[in-house]
Short mmCIF file of C-alpha atoms in Angstrom, two decimals:
data_model
loop_
_atom_site.label_atom_id
_atom_site.label_comp_id
_atom_site.label_asym_id
_atom_site.label_seq_id
_atom_site.Cartn_x
_atom_site.Cartn_y
_atom_site.Cartn_z
CA MET S 628 148.34 99.04 -46.41
CA GLU S 629 148.95 102.25 -44.43
CA VAL S 630 145.56 103.60 -45.51
CA TRP S 631 143.84 100.41 -44.26
CA LEU S 632 145.69 100.59 -40.93
CA VAL S 633 144.66 104.21 -40.44
CA ALA S 634 141.05 103.37 -41.28
CA LEU S 635 141.05 100.40 -38.88
CA PHE S 636 142.63 102.48 -36.09
CA THR S 637 140.05 105.25 -36.63
CA LEU S 638 137.18 102.74 -36.46
CA LEU S 639 138.48 101.16 -33.24
CA LEU S 640 139.08 104.59 -31.68
CA SER S 641 135.55 105.71 -32.57
CA ALA S 642 134.05 102.56 -31.09
CA SER S 643 136.09 102.99 -27.91
CA ILE S 644 135.01 106.60 -27.49
CA HIS S 645 131.39 105.55 -28.08
CA PHE S 646 131.48 102.88 -25.36
CA LEU S 647 133.34 105.10 -22.88
CA THR S 648 131.11 108.16 -23.29
CA ARG S 649 127.68 106.60 -23.72
CA LYS S 650 125.18 106.48 -20.88
CA LYS S 651 124.77 103.27 -18.96
CA SER S 652 122.37 101.09 -20.92
CA SER S 653 118.84 100.84 -19.54
CA LEU S 654 117.68 98.39 -22.16
CA PRO S 655 116.43 94.97 -21.03
CA PRO S 656 119.27 92.43 -20.73
CA GLY S 657 120.47 90.26 -23.57
CA PRO S 658 123.50 88.58 -25.12
CA LEU S 659 126.67 90.39 -26.21
CA ALA S 660 126.23 92.67 -29.21
CA VAL S 661 128.66 94.42 -31.54
CA PRO S 662 127.85 97.82 -33.09
CA PHE S 663 126.44 97.59 -36.65
CA LEU S 664 126.63 93.77 -36.67
CA GLY S 665 124.26 92.92 -33.82
CA ASN S 666 124.52 89.89 -31.54
CA LEU S 667 127.45 87.55 -32.11
CA LEU S 668 125.14 84.57 -31.58
CA TRP S 669 123.91 85.02 -35.18
CA LEU S 670 127.22 83.48 -36.18
CA ARG S 671 125.91 80.20 -34.69
CA TYR S 672 122.13 80.53 -35.05
CA SER S 673 119.70 81.56 -37.78
CA LEU S 674 116.37 83.37 -37.45
CA SER S 675 114.60 80.02 -37.82
CA ASP S 676 116.10 79.11 -34.41
CA LEU S 677 114.67 82.26 -32.82
CA GLU S 678 111.97 80.72 -30.62
CA PRO S 679 114.06 78.08 -28.81
CA LEU S 680 116.88 80.63 -28.51
CA LEU S 681 114.54 83.12 -26.85
CA ARG S 682 113.22 80.52 -24.40
CA GLY S 683 116.76 80.03 -23.16
CA LEU S 684 117.39 83.77 -22.91
CA HIS S 685 114.15 84.34 -20.99
CA ARG S 686 115.09 81.61 -18.50
CA LYS S 687 118.42 83.36 -17.97
CA HIS S 688 117.45 87.03 -18.08
CA GLY S 689 113.72 87.21 -17.26
CA PRO S 690 110.49 87.99 -19.17
CA VAL S 691 111.91 90.92 -21.18
CA VAL S 692 115.11 90.53 -23.23
CA THR S 693 116.92 92.46 -25.93
CA LEU S 694 118.33 91.07 -29.15
CA ARG S 695 120.01 92.97 -31.93
CA ILE S 696 118.91 91.59 -35.28
CA GLY S 697 120.98 93.97 -37.33
CA SER S 698 121.68 97.46 -35.99
CA ARG S 699 118.47 98.19 -34.05
CA PRO S 700 117.50 96.65 -30.71
CA THR S 701 114.54 94.28 -30.70
CA ILE S 702 112.77 93.67 -27.40
CA PHE S 703 111.03 90.32 -26.83
CA VAL S 704 108.33 89.92 -24.18
CA SER S 705 107.17 86.53 -22.88
CA ASP S 706 105.11 87.69 -19.90
CA ARG S 707 101.38 88.31 -20.44
CA GLY S 708 101.20 91.06 -17.78
CA VAL S 709 104.02 93.01 -19.40
CA ALA S 710 102.40 92.48 -22.80
CA HIS S 711 99.14 93.99 -21.52
CA ARG S 712 100.92 97.04 -20.13
CA VAL S 713 102.71 97.55 -23.43
CA LEU S 714 99.91 96.85 -25.91
CA VAL S 715 96.90 98.16 -23.98
CA GLU S 716 97.99 100.62 -21.29
CA HIS S 717 100.71 102.21 -23.48
CA GLY S 718 99.15 101.21 -26.81
CA ALA S 719 99.66 104.49 -28.62
CA ALA S 720 103.44 104.42 -28.15
CA PHE S 721 103.74 100.82 -29.38
CA SER S 722 101.35 100.78 -32.36
CA ASP S 723 103.72 101.68 -35.17
CA ARG S 724 105.56 99.28 -37.48
CA PRO S 725 109.29 99.22 -38.22
CA ALA S 726 110.23 100.83 -41.51
CA PRO S 727 110.90 98.12 -44.10
CA LEU S 728 114.35 97.62 -45.54
CA SER S 729 114.87 99.67 -48.67
CA ALA S 730 115.39 96.48 -50.67
CA THR S 731 112.00 95.04 -49.61
CA ARG S 732 109.73 98.09 -49.84
CA PHE S 733 108.29 96.83 -53.13
CA ILE S 734 106.50 93.97 -51.33
CA SER S 735 104.23 96.39 -49.43
CA SER S 736 104.19 99.24 -51.98
CA ASN S 737 106.21 101.24 -49.45
CA GLN S 738 103.94 100.36 -46.49
CA HIS S 739 100.67 101.11 -48.30
CA ILE S 740 99.02 98.07 -46.69
CA ILE S 741 97.39 97.45 -43.31
CA SER S 742 99.62 94.88 -41.62
CA SER S 743 102.91 96.76 -42.05
CA GLY S 744 101.54 100.27 -42.57
CA ALA S 745 102.82 103.06 -40.35
CA TYR S 746 100.43 104.02 -37.54
CA GLY S 747 98.67 107.08 -38.88
CA PRO S 748 95.95 108.40 -41.23
CA LEU S 749 96.65 106.03 -44.14
CA TRP S 750 96.62 102.97 -41.87
CA ARG S 751 93.36 104.08 -40.25
CA LEU S 752 91.75 104.66 -43.65
CA LEU S 753 92.75 101.26 -45.04
CA ARG S 754 91.78 99.39 -41.87
CA ARG S 755 88.44 101.19 -41.59
CA ASN S 756 87.67 100.33 -45.22
CA LEU S 757 88.42 96.64 -44.63
CA MET S 758 86.37 96.49 -41.42
CA SER S 759 83.31 98.30 -42.77
CA GLU S 760 83.21 97.06 -46.35
CA ILE S 761 84.23 93.39 -45.98
CA LEU S 762 84.52 92.26 -42.34
CA HIS S 763 81.36 93.85 -40.94
CA SER S 764 78.87 91.14 -39.92
CA SER S 765 76.35 92.27 -42.53
CA ARG S 766 78.96 91.95 -45.28
CA VAL S 767 80.27 88.61 -44.02
CA LYS S 768 76.76 87.12 -44.35
CA LEU S 769 76.80 87.94 -48.07
CA TYR S 770 79.50 85.31 -48.56
CA SER S 771 77.56 82.42 -46.97
CA HIS S 772 76.97 80.95 -50.44
CA GLY S 773 80.73 81.14 -50.98
CA ARG S 774 81.37 79.14 -47.82
CA ASP S 775 78.86 76.52 -48.98
CA TRP S 776 80.61 76.37 -52.36
CA VAL S 777 84.06 76.00 -50.78
CA LEU S 778 82.80 73.34 -48.38
CA GLY S 779 81.69 71.35 -51.41
CA VAL S 780 85.12 71.81 -53.01
CA LEU S 781 86.85 70.69 -49.80
CA THR S 782 84.72 67.61 -49.09
CA GLY S 783 84.97 66.65 -52.77
CA HIS S 784 88.77 66.75 -52.60
CA LEU S 785 88.78 64.73 -49.36
CA TYR S 786 86.37 62.10 -50.71
CA SER S 787 88.43 61.75 -53.89
CA GLN S 788 91.70 61.41 -52.00
CA SER S 789 90.22 58.93 -49.52
CA ARG S 790 88.74 56.70 -52.22
CA SER S 791 91.99 56.63 -54.18
CA SER S 792 94.04 55.38 -51.21
CA GLU S 793 94.00 51.76 -50.09
CA ASP S 794 93.33 52.54 -46.44
CA GLY S 795 90.99 55.50 -46.95
CA SER S 796 93.57 57.97 -45.64
CA VAL S 797 94.15 61.56 -46.69
CA VAL S 798 96.86 64.16 -46.18
CA ALA S 799 94.60 67.11 -45.48
CA LYS S 800 97.02 70.06 -45.54
CA ASP S 801 96.81 70.95 -49.23
CA SER S 802 93.04 70.47 -49.33
CA PHE S 803 92.55 72.78 -46.34
CA GLN S 804 94.84 75.41 -47.80
CA PHE S 805 93.28 75.35 -51.26
CA ALA S 806 89.75 75.53 -49.85
CA MET S 807 90.56 78.59 -47.73
CA PHE S 808 92.31 80.20 -50.68
CA CYS S 809 89.25 79.63 -52.92
CA LEU S 810 87.08 81.40 -50.37
CA LEU S 811 89.45 84.34 -49.98
CA VAL S 812 89.82 84.70 -53.77
CA LEU S 813 86.03 84.98 -54.02
CA MET S 814 85.92 87.60 -51.27
CA CYS S 815 88.88 89.48 -52.74
CA PHE S 816 88.00 89.53 -56.44
CA GLY S 817 84.24 88.87 -56.30
CA GLU S 818 84.18 86.03 -58.80
CA LYS S 819 84.14 82.22 -58.65
CA LEU S 820 87.20 81.50 -60.75
CA ASP S 821 87.93 78.03 -62.07
CA GLU S 822 90.45 75.80 -60.34
CA LYS S 823 93.22 76.46 -62.87
CA ALA S 824 92.98 80.23 -62.38
CA ILE S 825 92.90 79.90 -58.59
CA ARG S 826 95.91 77.59 -58.63
CA GLU S 827 97.81 80.12 -60.74
CA ILE S 828 97.11 82.93 -58.27
CA GLU S 829 97.98 80.65 -55.36
CA ALA S 830 101.32 79.59 -56.88
CA ALA S 831 102.40 83.18 -57.51
CA GLN S 832 101.30 84.24 -54.05
CA ARG S 833 102.94 81.38 -52.17
CA SER S 834 106.24 81.43 -54.04
CA LEU S 835 106.81 85.10 -53.18
CA LEU S 836 105.56 84.67 -49.62
CA LEU S 837 107.98 81.85 -48.83
CA TYR S 838 110.87 83.36 -50.77
CA THR S 839 110.80 86.61 -48.79
CA ARG S 840 112.24 84.68 -45.82
CA LYS S 841 115.47 84.55 -47.81
CA LEU S 842 115.60 88.34 -47.71
CA ASN S 843 116.06 88.36 -43.92
CA VAL S 844 119.80 88.31 -44.49
CA LEU S 845 119.49 91.92 -45.71
CA ARG S 846 118.88 93.01 -42.10
CA PHE S 847 122.59 92.54 -41.37
CA LEU S 848 124.80 95.31 -42.77
CA PRO S 849 122.30 96.12 -45.59
CA ALA S 850 124.80 98.37 -47.37
CA VAL S 851 126.92 95.25 -47.96
CA THR S 852 124.44 92.38 -48.08
CA LYS S 853 122.22 94.01 -50.72
CA HIS S 854 125.19 93.64 -53.10
CA VAL S 855 126.32 90.21 -51.91
CA TYR S 856 122.79 88.80 -52.19
CA ARG S 857 121.59 90.86 -55.13
CA CYS S 858 120.44 87.70 -56.95
CA ARG S 859 117.92 87.00 -54.20
CA TRP S 860 116.54 90.50 -54.49
CA ARG S 861 116.21 90.19 -58.26
CA THR S 862 114.45 86.83 -57.90
CA ALA S 863 111.96 88.38 -55.49
CA LEU S 864 111.36 91.23 -57.95
CA ASP S 865 110.63 88.72 -60.73
CA MET S 866 108.15 86.91 -58.45
CA ARG S 867 106.43 90.19 -57.66
CA LYS S 868 106.21 90.98 -61.36
CA ARG S 869 104.52 87.62 -61.98
CA GLN S 870 102.06 88.27 -59.16
CA THR S 871 101.19 91.66 -60.67
CA GLU S 872 100.72 90.21 -64.16
CA ILE S 873 98.14 87.76 -62.78
CA CYS S 874 96.25 90.34 -60.71
CA LEU S 875 95.99 93.17 -63.25
CA PRO S 876 93.41 91.39 -65.50
CA LEU S 877 91.28 90.74 -62.41
CA ILE S 878 91.43 94.42 -61.48
CA GLU S 879 90.42 95.40 -65.00
CA ALA S 880 87.55 92.86 -64.90
CA ARG S 881 86.13 94.60 -61.83
CA ARG S 882 86.41 97.99 -63.50
CA GLU S 883 84.60 96.66 -66.56
CA HIS S 884 81.91 95.12 -64.37
CA ARG S 885 81.32 98.48 -62.68
CA ARG S 886 81.03 100.21 -66.07
CA ARG S 887 78.45 97.68 -67.22
CA ARG S 888 76.45 98.02 -64.03
CA GLN S 889 76.30 101.77 -64.48
CA GLN S 890 75.01 101.29 -68.02
CA GLN S 891 72.61 98.40 -67.37
CA ASP S 892 72.13 96.27 -64.24
CA THR S 893 71.92 92.86 -65.93
CA GLU S 894 70.91 89.69 -64.13
CA GLU S 895 73.79 87.81 -65.75
CA GLU S 896 76.34 90.22 -64.27
CA GLU S 897 74.83 89.91 -60.78
CA GLU S 898 75.01 86.11 -60.90
CA ARG S 899 78.66 86.12 -61.91
CA PHE S 900 79.97 88.84 -59.61
CA VAL S 901 79.56 89.65 -55.91
CA TYR S 902 80.77 92.72 -54.05
CA SER S 903 84.44 92.26 -53.24
CA TYR S 904 87.37 93.71 -51.37
CA LEU S 905 88.75 94.90 -54.70
CA ASP S 906 85.55 96.88 -55.33
CA SER S 907 86.12 98.76 -52.08
CA LEU S 908 89.72 99.51 -53.06
CA LEU S 909 88.62 101.04 -56.36
CA ASP S 910 86.64 103.63 -54.41
CA ILE S 911 89.37 104.68 -51.97
CA LYS S 912 90.81 108.18 -52.12
CA LEU S 913 93.89 109.16 -50.11
CA PRO S 914 93.28 112.64 -48.64
CA GLU S 915 96.82 112.82 -47.24
CA GLU S 916 98.17 112.36 -50.77
CA GLY S 917 96.11 114.91 -52.66
CA GLY S 918 92.94 112.81 -52.84
CA ARG S 919 94.40 110.39 -55.37
CA GLY S 920 93.12 106.86 -55.82
CA LEU S 921 95.16 103.75 -55.16
CA THR S 922 97.64 102.74 -57.84
CA GLU S 923 97.40 99.30 -59.40
CA ASP S 924 100.59 98.29 -57.59
CA GLU S 925 99.05 99.31 -54.24
CA MET S 926 95.89 97.36 -55.02
CA VAL S 927 97.97 94.27 -55.83
CA SER S 928 99.76 94.63 -52.48
CA LEU S 929 96.48 95.01 -50.55
CA CYS S 930 94.89 92.05 -52.33
CA SER S 931 98.00 89.96 -51.67
CA GLU S 932 97.84 90.90 -47.99
CA PHE S 933 94.13 89.97 -47.84
CA LEU S 934 94.74 86.55 -49.41
CA THR S 935 97.73 85.76 -47.22
CA ALA S 936 96.22 86.89 -43.93
CA GLY S 937 92.98 84.98 -44.45
CA THR S 938 94.36 81.79 -45.95
CA ASP S 939 97.49 80.58 -44.16
CA THR S 940 96.48 81.39 -40.60
CA THR S 941 93.03 79.79 -40.94
CA SER S 942 94.15 76.68 -42.84
CA THR S 943 97.03 76.16 -40.38
CA ALA S 944 94.69 76.47 -37.38
CA LEU S 945 92.19 74.12 -39.05
CA GLN S 946 94.85 71.45 -39.54
CA TRP S 947 96.03 71.70 -35.92
CA ILE S 948 92.46 71.42 -34.61
CA MET S 949 91.66 68.40 -36.78
CA ALA S 950 94.95 66.78 -35.71
CA GLU S 951 93.92 67.14 -32.06
CA LEU S 952 90.49 65.67 -32.83
CA VAL S 953 92.18 62.66 -34.42
CA ARG S 954 94.42 62.22 -31.36
CA ASN S 955 91.56 62.77 -28.89
CA LYS S 956 88.71 60.52 -30.01
CA ASP S 957 86.65 61.32 -26.91
CA VAL S 958 86.72 65.03 -27.79
CA GLN S 959 85.70 64.29 -31.39
CA ASP S 960 82.85 62.03 -30.24
CA LYS S 961 81.58 64.67 -27.82
CA LEU S 962 81.74 67.33 -30.53
CA PHE S 963 79.87 65.15 -33.01
CA GLY S 964 77.21 64.49 -30.39
CA GLU S 965 76.68 68.23 -29.95
CA ILE S 966 76.54 68.80 -33.71
CA ASP S 967 74.13 65.92 -34.28
CA SER S 968 71.77 67.00 -31.50
CA THR S 969 71.78 70.67 -32.51
CA THR S 970 71.49 70.64 -36.29
CA SER S 971 68.53 69.78 -38.49
CA LYS S 972 68.12 66.12 -39.34
CA GLY S 973 68.30 64.60 -42.78
CA GLY S 974 71.89 65.40 -43.67
CA GLY S 975 73.18 68.51 -45.37
CA ALA S 976 75.75 71.01 -44.17
CA VAL S 977 75.77 72.59 -40.73
CA LYS S 978 74.22 76.02 -41.25
CA GLU S 979 75.97 79.16 -40.07
CA GLU S 980 73.00 80.23 -37.97
CA GLU S 981 73.31 76.95 -36.03
CA LEU S 982 76.90 77.54 -34.91
CA HIS S 983 76.06 79.82 -31.99
CA LYS S 984 74.09 76.96 -30.41
CA MET S 985 77.26 74.86 -30.06
CA PRO S 986 79.35 75.93 -27.03
CA TYR S 987 81.58 72.84 -27.20
CA LEU S 988 82.44 73.60 -30.84
CA LYS S 989 83.60 77.08 -29.85
CA ALA S 990 85.56 75.60 -26.93
CA VAL S 991 87.33 73.19 -29.32
CA VAL S 992 88.30 76.06 -31.64
CA LEU S 993 89.52 78.26 -28.78
CA GLU S 994 91.55 75.42 -27.28
CA GLY S 995 93.09 74.77 -30.70
CA LEU S 996 94.10 78.43 -30.99
CA ARG S 997 95.51 78.44 -27.45
CA ARG S 998 97.50 75.23 -27.82
CA HIS S 999 98.56 75.78 -31.44
CA PRO S 1000 98.46 79.49 -32.34
CA PRO S 1001 99.27 79.73 -36.06
CA ALA S 1002 101.63 82.64 -35.36
CA HIS S 1003 104.01 82.22 -32.41
CA PHE S 1004 104.93 85.91 -32.69
CA VAL S 1005 102.88 88.93 -33.70
CA LEU S 1006 104.10 91.23 -36.44
CA PRO S 1007 106.80 93.46 -34.89
CA HIS S 1008 105.79 96.76 -33.31
CA ALA S 1009 107.88 99.94 -33.47
CA VAL S 1010 108.23 102.32 -30.51
CA THR S 1011 107.33 105.94 -31.27
CA GLU S 1012 108.43 107.46 -27.94
CA GLU S 1013 110.68 106.48 -25.05
CA VAL S 1014 108.71 104.47 -22.48
CA GLU S 1015 109.72 102.88 -19.17
CA ILE S 1016 108.51 99.30 -18.74
CA GLU S 1017 109.46 96.99 -15.86
CA GLY S 1018 112.24 99.36 -14.81
CA TYR S 1019 113.78 99.37 -18.29
CA VAL S 1020 113.72 102.22 -20.77
CA ILE S 1021 112.46 101.17 -24.18
CA PRO S 1022 113.98 103.72 -26.58
CA LYS S 1023 112.24 105.41 -29.45
CA ASP S 1024 112.62 103.49 -32.74
CA ALA S 1025 113.25 100.18 -30.98
CA THR S 1026 111.31 97.14 -32.20
CA ILE S 1027 109.24 95.05 -29.78
CA ASN S 1028 107.62 91.64 -30.20
CA PHE S 1029 105.63 89.17 -28.12
CA MET S 1030 105.85 85.41 -27.64
CA VAL S 1031 102.25 84.44 -28.34
CA ALA S 1032 102.61 80.70 -27.81
CA GLU S 1033 104.42 81.10 -24.48
CA MET S 1034 101.53 83.16 -23.10
CA GLY S 1035 99.00 80.53 -24.11
CA TRP S 1036 101.11 77.88 -22.38
CA ASP S 1037 101.67 79.76 -19.12
CA GLU S 1038 101.35 77.28 -16.25
CA LYS S 1039 100.29 80.11 -13.93
CA VAL S 1040 97.08 80.44 -15.95
CA TRP S 1041 96.53 77.10 -17.65
CA GLU S 1042 96.47 73.76 -15.85
CA GLU S 1043 98.40 71.19 -17.89
CA PRO S 1044 98.89 73.74 -20.68
CA MET S 1045 100.30 71.31 -23.24
CA GLU S 1046 97.20 69.09 -23.04
CA PHE S 1047 94.20 69.60 -25.33
CA LYS S 1048 91.22 70.22 -23.04
CA PRO S 1049 88.33 72.18 -24.58
CA GLU S 1050 86.37 71.85 -21.33
CA ARG S 1051 88.50 74.71 -19.99
CA PHE S 1052 86.29 77.11 -21.94
CA LEU S 1053 82.92 75.70 -20.88
CA SER S 1054 80.79 76.91 -17.99
CA GLY S 1055 82.69 76.31 -14.76
CA GLY S 1056 86.00 75.73 -16.56
CA SER S 1057 89.14 77.62 -15.62
CA ALA S 1058 89.09 79.56 -18.92
CA GLU S 1059 85.38 80.42 -18.89
CA GLY S 1060 84.92 83.94 -20.17
CA VAL S 1061 88.49 84.34 -21.42
CA ASP S 1062 88.67 87.46 -23.57
CA ILE S 1063 90.80 86.62 -26.61
CA THR S 1064 91.01 90.33 -27.49
CA GLY S 1065 93.08 90.84 -24.31
CA SER S 1066 91.44 94.19 -23.53
CA ARG S 1067 90.95 93.34 -19.82
CA ALA S 1068 93.82 90.90 -19.33
CA ILE S 1069 95.91 88.71 -21.60
CA LYS S 1070 95.64 84.96 -21.09
CA MET S 1071 95.99 84.04 -24.76
CA MET S 1072 96.49 86.29 -27.79
CA PRO S 1073 96.28 84.28 -31.05
CA PHE S 1074 95.08 87.40 -32.93
CA GLY S 1075 97.34 89.89 -31.20
CA VAL S 1076 96.12 92.54 -28.76
CA GLY S 1077 95.58 96.29 -28.75
CA ARG S 1078 95.31 98.73 -31.60
CA ARG S 1079 96.99 96.40 -34.09
CA ILE S 1080 94.85 93.37 -33.21
CA CYS S 1081 93.98 91.29 -36.29
CA PRO S 1082 90.90 92.86 -37.91
CA GLY S 1083 89.86 89.44 -39.23
CA LEU S 1084 89.32 87.91 -35.77
CA GLY S 1085 85.55 87.50 -36.21
CA LEU S 1086 85.83 86.12 -39.74
CA ALA S 1087 88.52 83.63 -38.69
CA MET S 1088 86.40 82.32 -35.80
CA LEU S 1089 83.40 81.91 -38.13
CA HIS S 1090 85.44 80.04 -40.72
CA LEU S 1091 87.04 77.74 -38.16
CA GLU S 1092 83.75 76.91 -36.44
CA TYR S 1093 81.96 76.39 -39.77
CA PHE S 1094 84.56 74.09 -41.34
CA VAL S 1095 85.37 72.12 -38.17
CA ALA S 1096 81.66 71.46 -37.59
CA ASN S 1097 81.05 70.33 -41.15
CA LEU S 1098 84.19 68.20 -41.39
CA VAL S 1099 83.25 66.36 -38.19
CA ARG S 1100 79.65 65.92 -39.34
CA GLU S 1101 80.74 64.59 -42.72
CA PHE S 1102 83.53 62.24 -41.60
CA GLU S 1103 84.82 60.37 -38.61
CA TRP S 1104 88.50 61.28 -38.43
CA ARG S 1105 90.65 58.35 -37.30
CA GLU S 1106 94.36 57.68 -36.92
CA VAL S 1107 95.99 55.68 -39.68
CA GLU S 1108 96.91 52.31 -38.24
CA GLY S 1109 100.51 52.33 -37.02
CA GLN S 1110 100.89 56.11 -37.53
CA GLU S 1111 100.34 58.29 -34.49
CA VAL S 1112 99.72 61.97 -35.11
CA ASP S 1113 102.98 63.87 -34.57
CA LEU S 1114 102.58 67.38 -33.14
CA SER S 1115 106.12 68.50 -33.98
CA GLU S 1116 106.26 72.07 -35.32
CA LYS S 1117 108.01 73.78 -38.19
CA PRO S 1118 108.19 77.55 -38.84
CA GLU S 1119 107.04 78.70 -42.26
CA PHE S 1120 104.92 81.80 -42.78
CA THR S 1121 102.93 80.33 -39.89
CA THR S 1122 103.93 77.60 -37.43
CA VAL S 1123 102.80 74.45 -39.22
CA MET S 1124 102.87 70.73 -38.50
CA LYS S 1125 106.32 69.39 -39.32
CA TYR S 1126 104.64 66.20 -40.53
CA PRO S 1127 101.29 67.17 -42.12
CA LEU S 1128 98.19 65.50 -40.73
CA ARG S 1129 97.44 62.10 -42.23
CA ALA S 1130 94.10 60.63 -41.17
CA ARG S 1131 91.67 57.91 -42.22
CA LEU S 1132 88.27 59.25 -43.11
CA VAL S 1133 85.09 57.23 -42.52
CA PRO S 1134 81.97 58.87 -44.01
CA ARG S 1135 79.22 59.25 -41.43
CA ARG S 1136 76.41 59.04 -43.99
CA ILE S 1137 75.81 57.24 -47.26
CA CYS S 1138 76.50 59.56 -50.18
#
């Protein structure tokens, strides 16, 4: 007992000396925090309550606030002007990522991926490879046949579901998600796998993705929680092992394909395989690490990142846009009129080369991303040097994040921001010429802004325009009688519809 009393007295004395001798805090304001534990409000709230909690704090303290999620301060910015100063004007100091918890490093192969990679040579190499080998416009065109194939898969699922229901209704969420995943699997592994194989990859991917949210508890006193919640960590390790077991045969298949091509370029091989993201990874050498190639574990992590980034965000945005088209029949009718007058007659899919002729289609997609950004926060940024912003000193090693949805709903920029009005983005509209990259000024930032802006911005816009156009040309999307579309939100990996879209589909042409 005496030992415990001495230890407790020493701890209290140390804390007192720390508070009495430290410099006056110049961090942005925030709620009461306790050393090592963070804010006491986490006793009443969870991280799933973060967004409404932050709205209240911003109303009280202003556009920049500090929370302590664990031991390090995290700065949250809701003002678009401040965000531009941070991400563009001081971009170099705010382009790093926080180091992952020791217990979760296996998910990213110790930050050997793009999204959470440290800002430096490795990150630049991996991002440059992705941009030049897969996301360059010339490469994206090579997958047009894949988009046609996936469109057939998607419309087939929707027709089947509609015909099997008494009122012709569908719940589109799973169909959207599976279609996007099929397309990303093709781009990632270079092969049109059968539905069973794709479902197997999807199940392994999604189970680990959603389960990692349970590891957030390790942010609080990790030396203790990693033992208290060791079962969660072991479960996540088992899920990662399953993911690896599924991906390794696909990696070996690409290696074998390359060997065969070197020996004999057969027509059969070319019909089965297309150039893929995985092919580009097999060629990478890491000069900062002795010129070695990527390990299989690192390739699994990069492929997992590619599938996640391209699937969930796009399928979530697609569902939100189609939900708004169901709610706003006049918008859907106007969009169909543009599609019908622009595309070739006689049926068939809307061709990719026809999309640029449809300004209203692009306006619908942009308005969907403004009103319902799939991610309400960007991935957190780490501060590499002390910087003064808005009269506050943001310390080195702090974490900073940005409230994406709040910026897209700013009443100072957007008239009736919670309404769905694509006309904003047309000639003469208040949002005409809005730069979604935020390089000049931030008015909306669904893909982030600055040096860590999403590299898949162009691909995402193409996919959304292509699938929205074809879904509207193929079907009239109507509300189910007696069931209004509910726009309530729910945080998952992205911010999804709490009640997935249910709509009645009426084919526009005789099949």
